[in-house]
mmCIF file of C-alpha atoms in Angstrom:
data_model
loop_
_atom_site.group_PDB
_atom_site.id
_atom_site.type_symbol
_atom_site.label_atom_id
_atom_site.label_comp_id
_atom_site.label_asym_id
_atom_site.label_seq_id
_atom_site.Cartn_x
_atom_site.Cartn_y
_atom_site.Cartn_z
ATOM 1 C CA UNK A 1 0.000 0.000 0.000
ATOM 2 C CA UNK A 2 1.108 3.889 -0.532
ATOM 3 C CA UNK A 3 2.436 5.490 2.650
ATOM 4 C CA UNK A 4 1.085 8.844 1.157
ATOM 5 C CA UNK A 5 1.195 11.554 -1.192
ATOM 6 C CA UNK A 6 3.446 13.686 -3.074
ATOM 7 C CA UNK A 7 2.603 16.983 -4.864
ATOM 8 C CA UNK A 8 2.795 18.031 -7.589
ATOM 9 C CA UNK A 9 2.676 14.933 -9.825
ATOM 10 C CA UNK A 10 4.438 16.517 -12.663
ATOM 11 C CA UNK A 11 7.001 20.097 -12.837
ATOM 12 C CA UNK A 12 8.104 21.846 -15.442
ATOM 13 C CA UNK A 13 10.916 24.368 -15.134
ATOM 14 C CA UNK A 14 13.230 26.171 -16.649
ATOM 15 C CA UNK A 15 17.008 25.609 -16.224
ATOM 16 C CA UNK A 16 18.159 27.588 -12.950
ATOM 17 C CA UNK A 17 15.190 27.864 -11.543
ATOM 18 C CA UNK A 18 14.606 26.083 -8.230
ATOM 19 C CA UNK A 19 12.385 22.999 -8.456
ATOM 20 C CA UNK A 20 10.407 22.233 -4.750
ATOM 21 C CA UNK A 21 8.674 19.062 -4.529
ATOM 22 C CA UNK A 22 6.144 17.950 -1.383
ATOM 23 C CA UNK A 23 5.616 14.397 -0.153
ATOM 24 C CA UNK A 24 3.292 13.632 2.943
ATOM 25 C CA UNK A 25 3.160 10.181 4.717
ATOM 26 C CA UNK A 26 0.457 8.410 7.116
ATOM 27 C CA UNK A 27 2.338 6.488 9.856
ATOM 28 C CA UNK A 28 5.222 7.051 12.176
ATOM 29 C CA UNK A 29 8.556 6.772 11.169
ATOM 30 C CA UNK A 30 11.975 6.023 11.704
ATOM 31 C CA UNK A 31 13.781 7.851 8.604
ATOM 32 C CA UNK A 32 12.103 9.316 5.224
ATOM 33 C CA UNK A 33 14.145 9.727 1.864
ATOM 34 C CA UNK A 34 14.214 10.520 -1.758
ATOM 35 C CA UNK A 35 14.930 8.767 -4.754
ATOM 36 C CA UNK A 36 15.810 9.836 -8.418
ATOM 37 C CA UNK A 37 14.660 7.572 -11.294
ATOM 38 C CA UNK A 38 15.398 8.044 -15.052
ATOM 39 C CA UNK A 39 12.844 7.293 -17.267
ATOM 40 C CA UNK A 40 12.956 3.181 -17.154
ATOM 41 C CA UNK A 41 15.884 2.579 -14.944
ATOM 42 C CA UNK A 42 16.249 1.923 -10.877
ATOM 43 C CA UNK A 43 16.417 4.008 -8.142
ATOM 44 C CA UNK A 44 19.088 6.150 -7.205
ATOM 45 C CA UNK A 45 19.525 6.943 -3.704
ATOM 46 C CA UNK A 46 19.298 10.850 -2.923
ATOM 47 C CA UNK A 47 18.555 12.060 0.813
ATOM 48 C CA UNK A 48 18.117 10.446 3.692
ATOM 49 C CA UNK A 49 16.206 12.473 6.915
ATOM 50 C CA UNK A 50 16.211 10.505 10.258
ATOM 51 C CA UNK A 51 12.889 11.014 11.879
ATOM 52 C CA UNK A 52 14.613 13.719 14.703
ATOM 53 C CA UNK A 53 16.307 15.879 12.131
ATOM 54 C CA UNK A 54 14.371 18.927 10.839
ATOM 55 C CA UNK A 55 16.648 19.933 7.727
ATOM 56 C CA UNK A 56 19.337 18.368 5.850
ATOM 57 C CA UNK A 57 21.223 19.367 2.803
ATOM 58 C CA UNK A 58 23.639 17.814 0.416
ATOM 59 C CA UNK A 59 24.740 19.528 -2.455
ATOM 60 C CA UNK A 60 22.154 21.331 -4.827
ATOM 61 C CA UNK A 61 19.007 19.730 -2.699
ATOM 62 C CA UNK A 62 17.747 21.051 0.709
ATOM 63 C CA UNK A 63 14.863 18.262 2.469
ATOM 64 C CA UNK A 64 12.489 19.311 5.076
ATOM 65 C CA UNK A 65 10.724 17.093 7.645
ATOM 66 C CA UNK A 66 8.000 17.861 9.759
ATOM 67 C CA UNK A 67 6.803 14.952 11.682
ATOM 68 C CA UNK A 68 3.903 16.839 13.788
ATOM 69 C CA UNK A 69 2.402 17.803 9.896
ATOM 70 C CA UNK A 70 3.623 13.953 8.837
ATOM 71 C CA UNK A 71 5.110 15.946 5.867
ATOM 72 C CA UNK A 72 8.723 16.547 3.950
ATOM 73 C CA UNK A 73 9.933 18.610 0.686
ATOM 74 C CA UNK A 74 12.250 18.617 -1.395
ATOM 75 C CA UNK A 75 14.572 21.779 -2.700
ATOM 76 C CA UNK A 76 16.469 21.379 -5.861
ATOM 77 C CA UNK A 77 18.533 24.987 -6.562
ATOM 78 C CA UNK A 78 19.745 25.903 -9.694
ATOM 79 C CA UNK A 79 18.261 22.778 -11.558
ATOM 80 C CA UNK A 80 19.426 21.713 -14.653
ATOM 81 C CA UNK A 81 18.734 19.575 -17.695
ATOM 82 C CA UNK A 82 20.261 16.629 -16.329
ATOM 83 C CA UNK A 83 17.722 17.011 -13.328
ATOM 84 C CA UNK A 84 14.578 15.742 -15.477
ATOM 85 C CA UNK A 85 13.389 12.920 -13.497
ATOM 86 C CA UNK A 86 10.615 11.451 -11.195
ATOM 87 C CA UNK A 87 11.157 12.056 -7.526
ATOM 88 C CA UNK A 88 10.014 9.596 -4.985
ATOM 89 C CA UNK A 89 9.769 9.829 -1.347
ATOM 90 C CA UNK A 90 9.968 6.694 0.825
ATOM 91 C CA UNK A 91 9.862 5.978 4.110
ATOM 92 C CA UNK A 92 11.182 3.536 6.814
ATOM 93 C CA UNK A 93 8.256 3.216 8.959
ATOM 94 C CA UNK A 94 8.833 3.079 12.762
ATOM 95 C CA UNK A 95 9.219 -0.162 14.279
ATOM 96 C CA UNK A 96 11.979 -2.700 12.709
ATOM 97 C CA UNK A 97 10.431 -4.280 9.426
ATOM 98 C CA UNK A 98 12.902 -1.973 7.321
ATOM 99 C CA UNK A 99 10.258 -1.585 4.589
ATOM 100 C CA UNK A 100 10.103 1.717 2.329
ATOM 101 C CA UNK A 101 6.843 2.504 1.483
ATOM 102 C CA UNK A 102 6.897 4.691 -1.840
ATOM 103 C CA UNK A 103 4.665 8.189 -2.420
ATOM 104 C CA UNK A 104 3.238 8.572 -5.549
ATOM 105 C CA UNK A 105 6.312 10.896 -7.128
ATOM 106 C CA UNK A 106 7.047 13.664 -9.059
ATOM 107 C CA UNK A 107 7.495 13.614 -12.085
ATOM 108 C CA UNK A 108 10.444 16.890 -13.127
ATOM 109 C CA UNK A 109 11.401 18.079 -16.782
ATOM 110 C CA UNK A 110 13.680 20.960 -16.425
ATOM 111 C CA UNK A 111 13.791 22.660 -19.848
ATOM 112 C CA UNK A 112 16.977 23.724 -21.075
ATOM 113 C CA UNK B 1 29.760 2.310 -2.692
ATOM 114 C CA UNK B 2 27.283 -0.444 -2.380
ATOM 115 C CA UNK B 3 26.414 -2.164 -5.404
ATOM 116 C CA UNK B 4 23.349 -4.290 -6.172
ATOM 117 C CA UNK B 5 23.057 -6.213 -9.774
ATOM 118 C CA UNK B 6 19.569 -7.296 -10.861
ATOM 119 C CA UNK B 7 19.450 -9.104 -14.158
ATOM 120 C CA UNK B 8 18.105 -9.245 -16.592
ATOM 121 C CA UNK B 9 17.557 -6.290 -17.653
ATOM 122 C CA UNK B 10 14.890 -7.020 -20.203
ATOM 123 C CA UNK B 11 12.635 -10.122 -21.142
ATOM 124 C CA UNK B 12 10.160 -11.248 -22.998
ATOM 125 C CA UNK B 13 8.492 -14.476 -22.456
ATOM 126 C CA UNK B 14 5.280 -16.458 -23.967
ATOM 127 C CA UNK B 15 1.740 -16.751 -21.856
ATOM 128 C CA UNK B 16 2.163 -19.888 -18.978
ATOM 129 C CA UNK B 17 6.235 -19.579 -18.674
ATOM 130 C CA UNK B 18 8.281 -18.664 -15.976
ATOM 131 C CA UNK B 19 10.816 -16.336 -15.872
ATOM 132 C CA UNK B 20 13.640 -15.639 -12.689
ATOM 133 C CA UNK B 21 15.142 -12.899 -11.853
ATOM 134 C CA UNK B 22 18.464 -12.138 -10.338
ATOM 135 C CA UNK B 23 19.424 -9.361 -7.496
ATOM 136 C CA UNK B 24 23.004 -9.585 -6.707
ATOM 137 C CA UNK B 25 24.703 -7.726 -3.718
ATOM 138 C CA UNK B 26 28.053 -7.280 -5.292
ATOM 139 C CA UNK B 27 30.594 -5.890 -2.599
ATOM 140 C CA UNK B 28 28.326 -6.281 0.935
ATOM 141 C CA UNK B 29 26.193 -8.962 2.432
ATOM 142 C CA UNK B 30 22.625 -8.183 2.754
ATOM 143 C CA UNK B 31 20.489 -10.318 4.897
ATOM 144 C CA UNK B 32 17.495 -8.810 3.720
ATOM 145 C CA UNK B 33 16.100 -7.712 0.212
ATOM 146 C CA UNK B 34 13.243 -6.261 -0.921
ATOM 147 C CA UNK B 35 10.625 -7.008 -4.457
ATOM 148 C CA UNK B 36 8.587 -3.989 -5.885
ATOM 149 C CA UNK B 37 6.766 -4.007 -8.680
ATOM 150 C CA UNK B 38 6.089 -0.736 -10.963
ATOM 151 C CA UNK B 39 3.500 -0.075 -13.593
ATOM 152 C CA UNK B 40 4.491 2.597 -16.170
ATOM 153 C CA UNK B 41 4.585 5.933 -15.102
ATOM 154 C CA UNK B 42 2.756 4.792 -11.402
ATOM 155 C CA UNK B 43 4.678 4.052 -8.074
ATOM 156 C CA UNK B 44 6.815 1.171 -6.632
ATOM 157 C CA UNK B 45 4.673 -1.322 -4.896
ATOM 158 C CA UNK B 46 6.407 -3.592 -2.420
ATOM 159 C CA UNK B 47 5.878 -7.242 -3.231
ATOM 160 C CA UNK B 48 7.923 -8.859 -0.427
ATOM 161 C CA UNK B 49 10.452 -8.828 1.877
ATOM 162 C CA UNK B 50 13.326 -11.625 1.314
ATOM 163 C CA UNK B 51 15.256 -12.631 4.440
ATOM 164 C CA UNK B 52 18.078 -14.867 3.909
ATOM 165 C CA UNK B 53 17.302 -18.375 4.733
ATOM 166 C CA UNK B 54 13.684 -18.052 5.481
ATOM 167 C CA UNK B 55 10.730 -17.836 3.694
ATOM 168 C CA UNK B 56 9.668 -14.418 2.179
ATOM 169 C CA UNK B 57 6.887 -12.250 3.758
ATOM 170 C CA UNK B 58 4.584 -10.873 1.235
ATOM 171 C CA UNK B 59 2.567 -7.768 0.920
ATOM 172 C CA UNK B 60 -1.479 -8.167 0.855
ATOM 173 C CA UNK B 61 -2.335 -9.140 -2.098
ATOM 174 C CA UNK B 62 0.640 -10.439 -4.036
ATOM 175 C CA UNK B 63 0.037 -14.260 -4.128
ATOM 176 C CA UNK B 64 3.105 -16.198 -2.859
ATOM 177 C CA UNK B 65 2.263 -19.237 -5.462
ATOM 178 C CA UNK B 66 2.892 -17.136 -8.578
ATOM 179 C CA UNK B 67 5.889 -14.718 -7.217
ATOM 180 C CA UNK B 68 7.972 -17.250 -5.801
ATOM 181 C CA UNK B 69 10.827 -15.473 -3.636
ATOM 182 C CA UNK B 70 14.380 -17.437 -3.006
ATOM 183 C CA UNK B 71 16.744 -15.860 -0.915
ATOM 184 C CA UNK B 72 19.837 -18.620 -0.304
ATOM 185 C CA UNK B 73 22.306 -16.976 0.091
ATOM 186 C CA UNK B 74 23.914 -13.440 1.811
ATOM 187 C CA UNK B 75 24.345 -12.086 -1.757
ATOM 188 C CA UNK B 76 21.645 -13.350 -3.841
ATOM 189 C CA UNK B 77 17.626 -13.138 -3.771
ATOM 190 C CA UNK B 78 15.692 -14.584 -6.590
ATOM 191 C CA UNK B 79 12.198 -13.483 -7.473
ATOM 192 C CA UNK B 80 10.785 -16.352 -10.202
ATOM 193 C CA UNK B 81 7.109 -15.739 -11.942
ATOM 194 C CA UNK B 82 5.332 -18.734 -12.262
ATOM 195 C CA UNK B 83 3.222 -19.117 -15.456
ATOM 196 C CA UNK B 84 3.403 -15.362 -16.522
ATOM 197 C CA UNK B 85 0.375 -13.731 -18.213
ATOM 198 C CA UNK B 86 0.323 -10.270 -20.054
ATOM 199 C CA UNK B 87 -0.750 -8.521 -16.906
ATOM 200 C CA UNK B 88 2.207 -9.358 -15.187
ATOM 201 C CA UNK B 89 4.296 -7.536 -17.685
ATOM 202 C CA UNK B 90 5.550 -4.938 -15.440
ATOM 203 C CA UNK B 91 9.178 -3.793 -13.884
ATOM 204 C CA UNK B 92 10.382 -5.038 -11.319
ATOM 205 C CA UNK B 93 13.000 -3.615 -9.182
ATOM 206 C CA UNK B 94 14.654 -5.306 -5.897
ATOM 207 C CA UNK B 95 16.548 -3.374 -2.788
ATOM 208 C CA UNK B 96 18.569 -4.347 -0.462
ATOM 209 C CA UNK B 97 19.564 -2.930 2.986
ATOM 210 C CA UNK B 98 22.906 -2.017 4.143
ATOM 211 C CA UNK B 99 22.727 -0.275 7.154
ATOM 212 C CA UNK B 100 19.289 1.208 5.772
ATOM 213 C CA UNK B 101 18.885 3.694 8.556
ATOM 214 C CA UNK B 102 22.625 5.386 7.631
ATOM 215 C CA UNK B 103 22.603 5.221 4.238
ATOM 216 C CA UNK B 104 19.697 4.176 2.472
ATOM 217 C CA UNK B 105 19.346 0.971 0.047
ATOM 218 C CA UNK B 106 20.405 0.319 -2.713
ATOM 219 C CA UNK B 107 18.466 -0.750 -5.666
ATOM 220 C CA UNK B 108 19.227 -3.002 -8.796
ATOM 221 C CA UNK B 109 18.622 -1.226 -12.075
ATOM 222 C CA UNK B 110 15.087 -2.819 -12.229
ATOM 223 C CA UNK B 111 14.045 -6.271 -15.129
ATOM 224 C CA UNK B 112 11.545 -4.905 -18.004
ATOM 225 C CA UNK B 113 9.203 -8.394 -17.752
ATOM 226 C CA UNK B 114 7.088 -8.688 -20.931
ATOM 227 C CA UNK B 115 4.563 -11.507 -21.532
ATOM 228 C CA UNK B 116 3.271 -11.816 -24.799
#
């Protein structure tokens, strides 16, 4: 089953402009993070927010967590072609099953 | 970094085969790896969890009898479909967990499973 939402389902940008994408989740969790994945291929690993951590950054992307709102975003500055993707949150629900639970994604084209 | 290999990548295979699929751990040991299943342009649905040398746990829904789930070894998890049919064309990706809460999993690069 989906943990939750993300919004919007699809961006479109121009190159340099800053591309902020919203995911929100159901249970309690231990960690929540964010994937890349080109059109057709696996997952790359992005972000990863432990469940007592606020803000984190790394690189061009800034993530958000608010646990009281059961809600994250992601920032990407500056994007750039290379940044067309979809965007998936996940997260480790609490407990000790160590099962992501996908949001719907985001689908980004960042036009050059 | 951690490397998982899932292959193949691609295959195409006739109504009432089977077809197995790979995921590798290539440079760590992970006890436990993870099936999803994605529908084009939609989500990753977890299938099941693999735990090395026990049976698999499955997700509501996804019947145990036609996604048969082998996990034998520290480095290898096997995901076979039993007597495909067109609507289990899909792609399939598998995870696996290194120190999940640190870094994240890793994923394969995902099998393109086409039943004609």
């Amino acid at each position: 089953s989906q943990q939750g939402e993300e919004d919007p389902q699809a961006l479109s940008i121009q190159e340099g402009e800053n591309a902020t994408m919203n995911c929100s989740y159901k249970t309690s969790i231990n960690n929540l993070q964010w994937y890349r994945q080109n059109s057709g291929r696996g997952l790359v690993h992005l972000i990863l927010i432990r469940s007592n951590e606020r803000e984190k950054h790394s690189g061009r992307l800034r993530v958000t967590l608010d646990t009281s709102k059961k809600s994250s975003s992601l920032l990407i500055t500056a994007s750039r072609a290379a940044d067309t993707a979809s965007y998936f949150c996940a997260t480790d629900a609490a407990g000790n099953t160590g099962k992501l639970i996908f949001g719907q994604g985001t689908t980004l084209q960042v036009k050059p | 970094g951690a490397v998982v290999s899932q292959h193949p990548s691609w295959v195409i295979c006739k109504s009432g085969t089977s077809v197995k699929i790979e995921c590798r751990s290539l440079d760590f040991q992970a006890t436990t790896m993870f099936w999803y299943r994605q529908f084009p342009k939609q989500s990753l649905m977890l299938m099941a969890t693999s735990n090395e040398g026990s049976k698999a746990t499955y997700e509501q829904g996804v019947e145990k009898d036609k996604f048969l789930i082998n996990h034998a070894s520290l480095t290898l998890s096997t995901l076979t479909v039993t007597s495909a049919h067109p609507e289990d064309s899909s792609f399939y990706i598998c995870s696996a967990m290194q120190r999940a809460r640190v870094y994240g999993y890793t994923f394969g690069s995902g099998t393109r499973l086409t039943v004609v």
